[in-house]
Coordinates of C-alpha atoms in Angstrom, one line a residue:
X594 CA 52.1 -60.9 -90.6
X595 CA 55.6 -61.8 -90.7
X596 CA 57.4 -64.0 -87.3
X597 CA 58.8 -61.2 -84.9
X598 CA 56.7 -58.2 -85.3
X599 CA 55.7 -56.5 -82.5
X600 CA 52.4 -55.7 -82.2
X601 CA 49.4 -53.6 -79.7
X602 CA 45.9 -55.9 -79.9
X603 CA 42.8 -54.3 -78.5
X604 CA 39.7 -56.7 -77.7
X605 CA 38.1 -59.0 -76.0
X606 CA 39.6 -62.0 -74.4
X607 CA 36.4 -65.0 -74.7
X608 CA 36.0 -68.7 -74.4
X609 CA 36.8 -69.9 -77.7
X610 CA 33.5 -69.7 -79.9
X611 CA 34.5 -72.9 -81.7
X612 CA 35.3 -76.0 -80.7
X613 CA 39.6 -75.4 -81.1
X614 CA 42.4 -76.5 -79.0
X615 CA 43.0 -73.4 -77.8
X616 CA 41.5 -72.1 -74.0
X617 CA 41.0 -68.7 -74.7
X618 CA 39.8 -66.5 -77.6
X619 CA 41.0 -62.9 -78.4
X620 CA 38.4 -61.3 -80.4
X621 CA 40.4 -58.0 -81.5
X622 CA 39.0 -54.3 -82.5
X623 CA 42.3 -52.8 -82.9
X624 CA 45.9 -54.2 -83.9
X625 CA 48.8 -51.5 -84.0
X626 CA 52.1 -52.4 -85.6
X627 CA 54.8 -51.2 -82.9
X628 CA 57.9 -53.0 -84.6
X629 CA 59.0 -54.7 -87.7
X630 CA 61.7 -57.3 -88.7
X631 CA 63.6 -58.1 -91.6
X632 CA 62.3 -61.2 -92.7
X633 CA 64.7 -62.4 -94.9
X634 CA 67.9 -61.9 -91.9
X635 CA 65.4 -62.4 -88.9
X636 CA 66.9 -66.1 -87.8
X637 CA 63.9 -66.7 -86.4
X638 CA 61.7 -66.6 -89.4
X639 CA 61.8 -70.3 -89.9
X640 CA 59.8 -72.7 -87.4
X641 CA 61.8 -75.2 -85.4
X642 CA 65.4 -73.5 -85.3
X643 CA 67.7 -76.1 -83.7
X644 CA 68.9 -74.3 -80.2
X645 CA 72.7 -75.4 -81.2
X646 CA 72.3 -73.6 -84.2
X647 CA 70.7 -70.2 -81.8
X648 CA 73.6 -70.1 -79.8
X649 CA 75.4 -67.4 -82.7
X650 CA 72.3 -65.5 -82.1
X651 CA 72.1 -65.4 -78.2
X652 CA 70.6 -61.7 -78.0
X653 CA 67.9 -62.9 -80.0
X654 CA 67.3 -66.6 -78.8
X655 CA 65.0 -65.3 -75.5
X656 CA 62.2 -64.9 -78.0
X657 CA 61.5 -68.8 -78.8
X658 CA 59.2 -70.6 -76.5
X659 CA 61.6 -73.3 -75.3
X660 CA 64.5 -70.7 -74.2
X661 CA 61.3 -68.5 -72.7
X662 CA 60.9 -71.3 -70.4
X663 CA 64.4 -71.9 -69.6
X664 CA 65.0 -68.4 -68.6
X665 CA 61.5 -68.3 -66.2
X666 CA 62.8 -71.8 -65.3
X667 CA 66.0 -70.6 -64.0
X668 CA 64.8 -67.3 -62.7
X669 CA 62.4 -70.0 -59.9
X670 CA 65.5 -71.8 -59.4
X671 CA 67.6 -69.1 -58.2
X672 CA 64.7 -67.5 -56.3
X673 CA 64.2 -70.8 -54.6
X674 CA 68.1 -71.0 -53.8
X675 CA 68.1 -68.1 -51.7
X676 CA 64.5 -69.1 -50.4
X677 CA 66.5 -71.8 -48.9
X678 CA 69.0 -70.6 -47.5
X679 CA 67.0 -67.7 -46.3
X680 CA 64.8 -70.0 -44.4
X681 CA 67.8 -72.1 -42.9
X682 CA 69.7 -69.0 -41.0
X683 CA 72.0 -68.8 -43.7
X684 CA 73.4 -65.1 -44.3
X685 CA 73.9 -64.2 -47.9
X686 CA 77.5 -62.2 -48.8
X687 CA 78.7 -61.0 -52.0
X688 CA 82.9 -62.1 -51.9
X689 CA 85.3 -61.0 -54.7
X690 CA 85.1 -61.6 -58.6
X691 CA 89.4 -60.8 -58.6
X692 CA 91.6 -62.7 -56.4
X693 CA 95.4 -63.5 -56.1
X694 CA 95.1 -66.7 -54.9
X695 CA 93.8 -70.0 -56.7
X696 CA 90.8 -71.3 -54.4
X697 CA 91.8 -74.8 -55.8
X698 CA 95.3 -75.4 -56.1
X699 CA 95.1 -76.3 -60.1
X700 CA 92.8 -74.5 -61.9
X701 CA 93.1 -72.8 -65.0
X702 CA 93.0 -69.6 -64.7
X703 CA 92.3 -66.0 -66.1
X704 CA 94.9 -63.6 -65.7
X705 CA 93.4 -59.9 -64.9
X706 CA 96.1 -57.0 -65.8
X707 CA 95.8 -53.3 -67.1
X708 CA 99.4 -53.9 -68.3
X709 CA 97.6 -54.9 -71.9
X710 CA 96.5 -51.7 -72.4
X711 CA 99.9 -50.2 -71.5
X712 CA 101.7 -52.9 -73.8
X713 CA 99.8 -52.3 -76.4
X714 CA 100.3 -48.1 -76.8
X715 CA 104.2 -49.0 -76.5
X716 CA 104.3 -51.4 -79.3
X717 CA 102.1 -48.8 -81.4
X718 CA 105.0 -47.5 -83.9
X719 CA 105.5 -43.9 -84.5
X720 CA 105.5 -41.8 -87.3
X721 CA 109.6 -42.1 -87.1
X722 CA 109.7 -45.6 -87.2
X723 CA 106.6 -45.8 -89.4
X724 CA 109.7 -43.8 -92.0
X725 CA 112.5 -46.1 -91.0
X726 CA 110.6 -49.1 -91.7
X727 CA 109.1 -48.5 -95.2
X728 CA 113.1 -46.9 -95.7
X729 CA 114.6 -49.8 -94.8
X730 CA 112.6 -52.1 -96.7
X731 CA 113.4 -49.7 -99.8
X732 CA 116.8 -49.0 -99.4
X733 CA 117.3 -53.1 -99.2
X734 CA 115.3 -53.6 -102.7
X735 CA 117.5 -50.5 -104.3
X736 CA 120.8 -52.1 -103.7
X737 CA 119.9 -54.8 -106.1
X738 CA 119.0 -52.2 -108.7
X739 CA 122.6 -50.3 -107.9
X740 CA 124.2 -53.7 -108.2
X741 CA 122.9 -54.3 -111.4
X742 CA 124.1 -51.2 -112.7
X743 CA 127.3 -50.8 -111.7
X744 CA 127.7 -54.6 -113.5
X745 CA 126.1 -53.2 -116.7
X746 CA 128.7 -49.7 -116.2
X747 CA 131.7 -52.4 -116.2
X748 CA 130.7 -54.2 -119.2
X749 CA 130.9 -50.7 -120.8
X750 CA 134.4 -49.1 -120.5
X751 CA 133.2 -46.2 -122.2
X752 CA 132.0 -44.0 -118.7
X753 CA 134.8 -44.8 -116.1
X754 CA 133.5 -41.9 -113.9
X755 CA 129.9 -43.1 -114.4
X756 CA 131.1 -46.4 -112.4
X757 CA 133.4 -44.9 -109.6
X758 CA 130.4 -42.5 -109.1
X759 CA 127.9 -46.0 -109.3
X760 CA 130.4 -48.2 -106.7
X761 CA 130.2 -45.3 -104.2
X762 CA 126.9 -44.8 -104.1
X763 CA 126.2 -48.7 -103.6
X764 CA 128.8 -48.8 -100.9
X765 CA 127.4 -45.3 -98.9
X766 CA 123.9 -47.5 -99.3
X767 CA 125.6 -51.1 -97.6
X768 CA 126.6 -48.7 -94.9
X769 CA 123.5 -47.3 -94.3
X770 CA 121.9 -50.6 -94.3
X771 CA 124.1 -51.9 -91.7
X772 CA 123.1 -48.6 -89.7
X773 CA 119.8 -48.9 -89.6
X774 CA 119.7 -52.6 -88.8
X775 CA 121.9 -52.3 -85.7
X776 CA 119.9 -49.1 -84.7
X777 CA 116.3 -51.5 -85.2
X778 CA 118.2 -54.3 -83.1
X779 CA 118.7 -51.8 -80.5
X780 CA 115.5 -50.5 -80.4
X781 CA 114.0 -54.1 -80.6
X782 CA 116.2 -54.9 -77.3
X783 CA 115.5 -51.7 -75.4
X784 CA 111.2 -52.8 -76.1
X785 CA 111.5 -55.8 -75.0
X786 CA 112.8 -55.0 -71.7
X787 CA 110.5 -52.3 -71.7
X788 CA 107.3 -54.0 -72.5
X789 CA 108.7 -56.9 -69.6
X790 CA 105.5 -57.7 -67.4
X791 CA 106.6 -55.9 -64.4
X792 CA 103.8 -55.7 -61.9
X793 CA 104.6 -52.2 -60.3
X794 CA 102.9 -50.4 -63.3
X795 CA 100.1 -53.1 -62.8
X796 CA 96.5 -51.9 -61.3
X797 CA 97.3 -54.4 -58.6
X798 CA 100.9 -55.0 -56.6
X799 CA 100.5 -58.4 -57.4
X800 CA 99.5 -61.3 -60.2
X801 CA 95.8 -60.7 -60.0
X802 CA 93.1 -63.9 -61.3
X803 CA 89.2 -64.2 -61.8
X804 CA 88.0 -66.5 -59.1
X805 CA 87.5 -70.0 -59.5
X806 CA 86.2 -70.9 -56.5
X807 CA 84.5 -68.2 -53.5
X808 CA 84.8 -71.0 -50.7
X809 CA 88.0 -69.6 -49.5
X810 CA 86.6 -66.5 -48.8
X811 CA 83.3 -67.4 -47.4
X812 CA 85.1 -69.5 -44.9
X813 CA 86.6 -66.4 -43.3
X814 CA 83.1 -65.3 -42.7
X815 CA 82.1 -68.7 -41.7
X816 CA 84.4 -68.8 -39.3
X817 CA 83.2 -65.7 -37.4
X818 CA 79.4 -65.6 -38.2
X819 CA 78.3 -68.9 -39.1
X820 CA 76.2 -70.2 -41.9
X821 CA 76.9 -68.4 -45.0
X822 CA 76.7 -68.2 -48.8
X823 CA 76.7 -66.7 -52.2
X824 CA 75.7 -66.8 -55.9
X825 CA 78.0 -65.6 -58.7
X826 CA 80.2 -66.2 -61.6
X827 CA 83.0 -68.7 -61.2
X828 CA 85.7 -68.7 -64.4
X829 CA 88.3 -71.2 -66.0
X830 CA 90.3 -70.8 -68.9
X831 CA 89.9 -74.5 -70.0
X832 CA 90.4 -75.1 -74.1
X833 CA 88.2 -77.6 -73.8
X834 CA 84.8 -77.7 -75.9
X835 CA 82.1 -79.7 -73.9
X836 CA 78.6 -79.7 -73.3
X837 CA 78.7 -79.1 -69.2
X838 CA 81.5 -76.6 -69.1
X839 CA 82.1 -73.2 -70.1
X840 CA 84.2 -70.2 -69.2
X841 CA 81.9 -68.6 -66.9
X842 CA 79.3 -70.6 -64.9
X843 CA 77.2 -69.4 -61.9
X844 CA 77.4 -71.0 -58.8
X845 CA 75.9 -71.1 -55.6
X846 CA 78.2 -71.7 -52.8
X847 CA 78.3 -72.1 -48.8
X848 CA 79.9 -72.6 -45.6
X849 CA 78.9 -73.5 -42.2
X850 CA 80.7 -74.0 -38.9
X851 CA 81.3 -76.7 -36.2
X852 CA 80.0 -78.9 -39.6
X853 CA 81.0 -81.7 -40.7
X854 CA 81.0 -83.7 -43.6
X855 CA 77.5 -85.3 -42.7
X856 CA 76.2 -82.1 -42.5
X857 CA 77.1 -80.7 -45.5
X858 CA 76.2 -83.9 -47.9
X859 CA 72.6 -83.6 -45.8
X860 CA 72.6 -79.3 -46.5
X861 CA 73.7 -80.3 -50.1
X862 CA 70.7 -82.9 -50.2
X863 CA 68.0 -80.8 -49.0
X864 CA 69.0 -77.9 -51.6
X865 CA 68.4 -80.3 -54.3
X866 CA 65.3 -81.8 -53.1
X867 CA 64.0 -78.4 -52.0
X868 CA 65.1 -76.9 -56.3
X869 CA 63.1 -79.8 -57.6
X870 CA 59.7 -79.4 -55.7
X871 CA 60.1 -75.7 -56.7
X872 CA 59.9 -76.3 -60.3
X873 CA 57.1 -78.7 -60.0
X874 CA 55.0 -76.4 -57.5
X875 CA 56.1 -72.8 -59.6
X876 CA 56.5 -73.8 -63.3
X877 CA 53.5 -75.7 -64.1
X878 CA 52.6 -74.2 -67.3
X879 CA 56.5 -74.0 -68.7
X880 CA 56.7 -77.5 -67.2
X881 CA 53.8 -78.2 -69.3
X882 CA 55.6 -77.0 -72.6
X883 CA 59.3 -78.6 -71.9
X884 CA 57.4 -82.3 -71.0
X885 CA 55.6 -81.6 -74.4
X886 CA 58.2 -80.6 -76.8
X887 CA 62.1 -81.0 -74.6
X888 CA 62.1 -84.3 -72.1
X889 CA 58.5 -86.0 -71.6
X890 CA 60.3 -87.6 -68.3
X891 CA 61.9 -84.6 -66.5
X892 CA 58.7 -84.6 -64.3
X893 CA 59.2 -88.2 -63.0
X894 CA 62.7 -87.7 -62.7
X895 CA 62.7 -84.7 -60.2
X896 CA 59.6 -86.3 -58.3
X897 CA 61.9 -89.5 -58.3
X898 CA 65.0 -86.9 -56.5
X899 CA 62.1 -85.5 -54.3
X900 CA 61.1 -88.9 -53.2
X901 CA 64.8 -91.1 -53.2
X902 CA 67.4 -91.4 -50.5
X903 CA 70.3 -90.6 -51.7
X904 CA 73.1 -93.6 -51.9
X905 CA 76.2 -92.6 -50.4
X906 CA 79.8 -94.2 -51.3
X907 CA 83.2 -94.1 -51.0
X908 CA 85.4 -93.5 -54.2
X909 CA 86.7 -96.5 -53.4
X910 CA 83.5 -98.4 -53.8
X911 CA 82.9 -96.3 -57.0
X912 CA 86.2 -97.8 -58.9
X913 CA 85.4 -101.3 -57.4
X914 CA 81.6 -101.0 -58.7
X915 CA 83.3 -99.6 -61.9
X916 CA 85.3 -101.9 -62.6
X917 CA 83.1 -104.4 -62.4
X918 CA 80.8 -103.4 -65.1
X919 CA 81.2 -105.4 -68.6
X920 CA 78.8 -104.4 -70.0
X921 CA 79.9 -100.8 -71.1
X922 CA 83.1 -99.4 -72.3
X923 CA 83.6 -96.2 -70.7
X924 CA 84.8 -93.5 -72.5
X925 CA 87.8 -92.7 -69.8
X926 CA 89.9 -95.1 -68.1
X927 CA 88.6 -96.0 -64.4
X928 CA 91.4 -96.3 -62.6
X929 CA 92.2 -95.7 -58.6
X930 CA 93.6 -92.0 -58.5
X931 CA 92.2 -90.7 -61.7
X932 CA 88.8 -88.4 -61.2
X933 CA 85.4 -89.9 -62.3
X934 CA 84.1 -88.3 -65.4
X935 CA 80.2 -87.5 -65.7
X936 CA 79.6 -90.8 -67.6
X937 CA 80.7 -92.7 -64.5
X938 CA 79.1 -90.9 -62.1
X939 CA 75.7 -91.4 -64.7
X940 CA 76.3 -94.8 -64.8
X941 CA 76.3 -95.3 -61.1
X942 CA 73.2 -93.2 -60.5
X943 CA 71.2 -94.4 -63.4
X944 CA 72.2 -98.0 -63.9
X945 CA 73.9 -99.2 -61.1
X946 CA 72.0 -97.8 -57.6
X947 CA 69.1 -96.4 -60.1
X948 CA 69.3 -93.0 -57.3
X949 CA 71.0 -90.2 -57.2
X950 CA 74.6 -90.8 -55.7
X951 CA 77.2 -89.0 -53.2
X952 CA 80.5 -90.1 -53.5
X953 CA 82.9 -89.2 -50.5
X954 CA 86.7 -89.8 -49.8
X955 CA 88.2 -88.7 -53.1
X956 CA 92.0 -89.1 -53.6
X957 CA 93.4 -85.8 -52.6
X958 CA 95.3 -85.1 -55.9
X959 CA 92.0 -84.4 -57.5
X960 CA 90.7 -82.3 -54.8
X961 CA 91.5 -78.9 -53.7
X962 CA 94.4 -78.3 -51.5
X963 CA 92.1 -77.2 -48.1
X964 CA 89.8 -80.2 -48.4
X965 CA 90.0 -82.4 -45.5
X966 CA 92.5 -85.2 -45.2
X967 CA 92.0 -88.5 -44.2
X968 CA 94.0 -90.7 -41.6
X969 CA 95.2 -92.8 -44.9
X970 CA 96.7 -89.8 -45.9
X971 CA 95.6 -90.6 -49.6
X972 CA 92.1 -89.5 -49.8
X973 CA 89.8 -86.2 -48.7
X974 CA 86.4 -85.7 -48.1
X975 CA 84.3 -84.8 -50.9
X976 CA 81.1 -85.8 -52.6
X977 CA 79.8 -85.6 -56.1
X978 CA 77.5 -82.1 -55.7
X979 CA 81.2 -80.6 -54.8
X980 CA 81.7 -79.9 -51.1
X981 CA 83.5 -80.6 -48.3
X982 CA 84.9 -80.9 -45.2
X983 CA 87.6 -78.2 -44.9
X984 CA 91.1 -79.0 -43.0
X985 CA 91.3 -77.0 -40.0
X986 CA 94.8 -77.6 -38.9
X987 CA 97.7 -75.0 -40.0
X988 CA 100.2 -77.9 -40.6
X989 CA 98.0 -80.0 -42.7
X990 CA 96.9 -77.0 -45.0
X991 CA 100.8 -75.6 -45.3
X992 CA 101.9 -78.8 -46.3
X993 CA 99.2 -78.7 -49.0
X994 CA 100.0 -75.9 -50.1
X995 CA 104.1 -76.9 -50.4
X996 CA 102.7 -80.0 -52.3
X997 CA 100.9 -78.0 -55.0
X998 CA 104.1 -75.8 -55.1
X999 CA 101.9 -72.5 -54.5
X1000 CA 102.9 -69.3 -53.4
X1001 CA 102.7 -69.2 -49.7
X1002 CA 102.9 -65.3 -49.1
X1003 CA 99.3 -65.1 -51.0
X1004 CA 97.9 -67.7 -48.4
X1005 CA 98.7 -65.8 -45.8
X1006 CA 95.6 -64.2 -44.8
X1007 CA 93.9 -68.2 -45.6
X1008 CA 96.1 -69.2 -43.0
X1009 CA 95.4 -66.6 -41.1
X1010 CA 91.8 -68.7 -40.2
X1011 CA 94.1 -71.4 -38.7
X1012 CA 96.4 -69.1 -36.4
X1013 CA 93.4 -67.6 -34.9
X1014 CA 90.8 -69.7 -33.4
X1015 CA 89.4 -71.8 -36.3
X1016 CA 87.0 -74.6 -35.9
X1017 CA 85.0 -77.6 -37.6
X1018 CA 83.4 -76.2 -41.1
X1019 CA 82.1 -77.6 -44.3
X1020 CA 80.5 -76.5 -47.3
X1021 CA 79.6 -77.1 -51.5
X1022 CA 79.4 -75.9 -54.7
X1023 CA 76.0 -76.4 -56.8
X1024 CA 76.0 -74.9 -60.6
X1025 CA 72.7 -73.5 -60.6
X1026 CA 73.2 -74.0 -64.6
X1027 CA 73.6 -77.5 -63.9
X1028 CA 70.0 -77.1 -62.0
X1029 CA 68.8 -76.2 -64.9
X1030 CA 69.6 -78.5 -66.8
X1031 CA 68.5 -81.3 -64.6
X1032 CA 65.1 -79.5 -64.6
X1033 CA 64.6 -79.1 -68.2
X1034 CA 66.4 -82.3 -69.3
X1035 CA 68.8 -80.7 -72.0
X1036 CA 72.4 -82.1 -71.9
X1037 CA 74.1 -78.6 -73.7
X1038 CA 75.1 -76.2 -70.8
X1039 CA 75.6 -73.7 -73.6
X1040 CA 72.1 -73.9 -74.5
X1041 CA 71.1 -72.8 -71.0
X1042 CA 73.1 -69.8 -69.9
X1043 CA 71.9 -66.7 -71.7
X1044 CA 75.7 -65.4 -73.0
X1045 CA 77.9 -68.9 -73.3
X1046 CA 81.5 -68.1 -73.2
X1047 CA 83.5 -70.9 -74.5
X1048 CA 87.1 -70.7 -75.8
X1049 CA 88.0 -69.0 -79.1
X1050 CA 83.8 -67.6 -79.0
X1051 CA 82.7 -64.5 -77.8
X1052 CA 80.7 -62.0 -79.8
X1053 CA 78.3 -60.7 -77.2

């Protein structure tokens, strides 16, 4: 029996009548063929298939062990997330996938338009211009062959009408060359101006983006009911090819009020313990398989984020620490100002405090424009699972928005919060693909999320 075909087995399930590895025995009476495969396209018909080299057949990927487990892996982790939050007072909302406003200040983002559509049905040509086209093209290549022959006419005095009639015909077909160019210049002009982006024929009045960020949004809600979250798709239209980022990532995100900092890093820390005791408690038997065949010390490491207190440091420290180290060369300059890649902040979990690490007061220029600013006036409030402290004074937040050169009118409603009775909040960002990864102990992103969307690949 071929690898993929879906079968029906009647029997009897029994303790194994010989002495085998296996548990349980199925001792069949009937097997029914339901479903066949080609064998020789079927990607799956060879054993071990590299999951890099599944990622070109994601629809059919599922059906492997290891990206089984992954997927019932993930499906505890995202029950467990709103377990958590459920259990903490926290009320769950569903905020917008489109936006006009960038929830970070300097994000790359995707444009959303119906004006493609629209642009696209002007530039079709028509059957007229289809004509002129192929017309002008052979009208050009036909003047050669009328030049030649008026030159072969006055080598041969012989048919002096032949020639006059030859010479007027190539000048009448100059002139209408010169015609239809200046008409095709016009026309070029006249679609240009037409196909302009002009967003009053747009779906909406304004530029309109996939959201980056839902924090903005939750806030407003924060801000009049309390402690709140969600869970959904965040997008950036980054080039870059890596193995933690993609176009679209899922993301659970929260805000609560008369927070601070402290309270969000200690939210942020419970989450994390809370997603790592779930897998342990809930997965045992797909635990089983990925400590067999994917990472045989994912188990000690989430007991070891269960058990740990969590080292908390300013980015200051981080650079200082850093900087110290001699014994690596890091990949990316570490330098006061510039953001700390993912093999610093390794480093300084795994090698330096040997626990996992928070780090707080990040330079504002690598933090969103609303994240609280500090008396020095340089640096925010952040940590390294992605939250913060929000700024709840109008003057500071306009300010940041001037600095970032963004479009005030769309901030508004954002500001909005401030006029009107706003208060101490905080709040972070956890990638629940990132969980997953942490859980199973594979470093590929791509490998985890059922449809990867990366740049210049989508075929699903």
């Amino acid at each position: 029996m071929l690898a993929g075909t879906c079968i029906v087995v009647e029997g009897v399930l029994q303790l194994p009548s010989l002495a085998v590895k296996h548990v349980i025995e199925l001792k069949s009476e009937k097997v029914l063929h339901l479903g066949v495969v080609d064998h020789e396209k079927y990607p799956l018909s060879k054993k071990r298939v590299p999951l890099d080299a599944l990622r070109d057949w994601a629809h059919i990927r599922r059906r492997t062990t290891t990206v089984a487990s992954i997927t019932r892996i993930s499906n505890a982790l995202i029950h467990a997330t709103h377990t958590f939050f459920q259990n903490n007072g926290f009320l769950f909302l569903q905020v917008p996938v489109i936006t006009a406003i960038d929830s970070e200040g300097f994000s790359e983002k995707f444009r959303v338009t119906s004006l493609a559509a629209k642009t696209a049905r002007k530039e079709e040509p028509t059957e007229e211009s289809d004509v002129r086209g192929v017309g002008l093209e052979t009208i050009k290549a036909s003047i050669k062959e009328k030049s030649h022959q008026v030159e072969e006419l006055k080598r041969n005095d012989s048919n002096r009408d032949a020639l006059v009639a030859a010479i007027l015909d190539l000048n009448k077909t100059n002139e209408l060359v010169s015609q239809l160019e200046a008409t095709e210049k016009m026309k070029n002009a006249t679609s240009l101006k037409s196909n302009a982006v002009s967003t009053s024929e747009d779906h909406s009045p304004c530029l309109a983006y996939l959201t980056v960020s839902r924090r903005l949004h939750l806030e407003s809600y924060a801000c009049a009911l309390g402690h709140v979250y969600s869970y959904g798709p965040r997008f950036r239209a980054e080039t870059s090819q890596t193995a933690k980022y993609v176009a679209e990532m899922w993301m659970v995100e929260t805000e609560f009020a008369f927070a601070e900092l402290e309270e969000a890093m200690s939210c942020a820390t419970d989450l994390l313990k809370y997603l790592c005791k779930c897998v342990l408690d809930n997965c045992p038997e797909d635990m089983k398989f990925i400590l067999k065949r994917v990472d045989k010390t994912v188990a000690h490491r989430l007991q070891s984020v269960i058990s740990a207190d969590f080292m908390k440091i300013s980015y200051q420290e981080a650079v200082v620490v850093l900087t110290k180290v001699t014994e690596k060369n890091f990949k990316s300059k570490i330098e006061w100002g510039l953001p700390l890649t993912e093999e610093h902040e390794n480093y300084l979990a795994d090698e330096i405090y040997k626990v996992p690490v928070i780090v707080y007061n990040y330079p504002k220029e690598v933090k969103p424009f609303y994240v609280l600013l500090n008396d020095d006036g340089r640096t925010v409030v952040g940590a390294l699972i992605r939250g913060s402290q929000n700024e709840e004074s109008m003057n500071m937040v306009t300010n940041r928005v001037k600095e970032l050169d963004l479009p005030s009118e769309k901030y508004e409603w954002y500001l909005d919060l401030r006029r009107h009775r706003s208060v101490r909040h905080a709040g972070f960002s956890l990638g629940i693909d990132f969980m997953v990864l942490l859980a199973i102990g594979i470093t590929d992103v791509r490998n985890v999320i059922p449809f990867p969307r990366t740049y210049g690949k989508i075929n699903s």
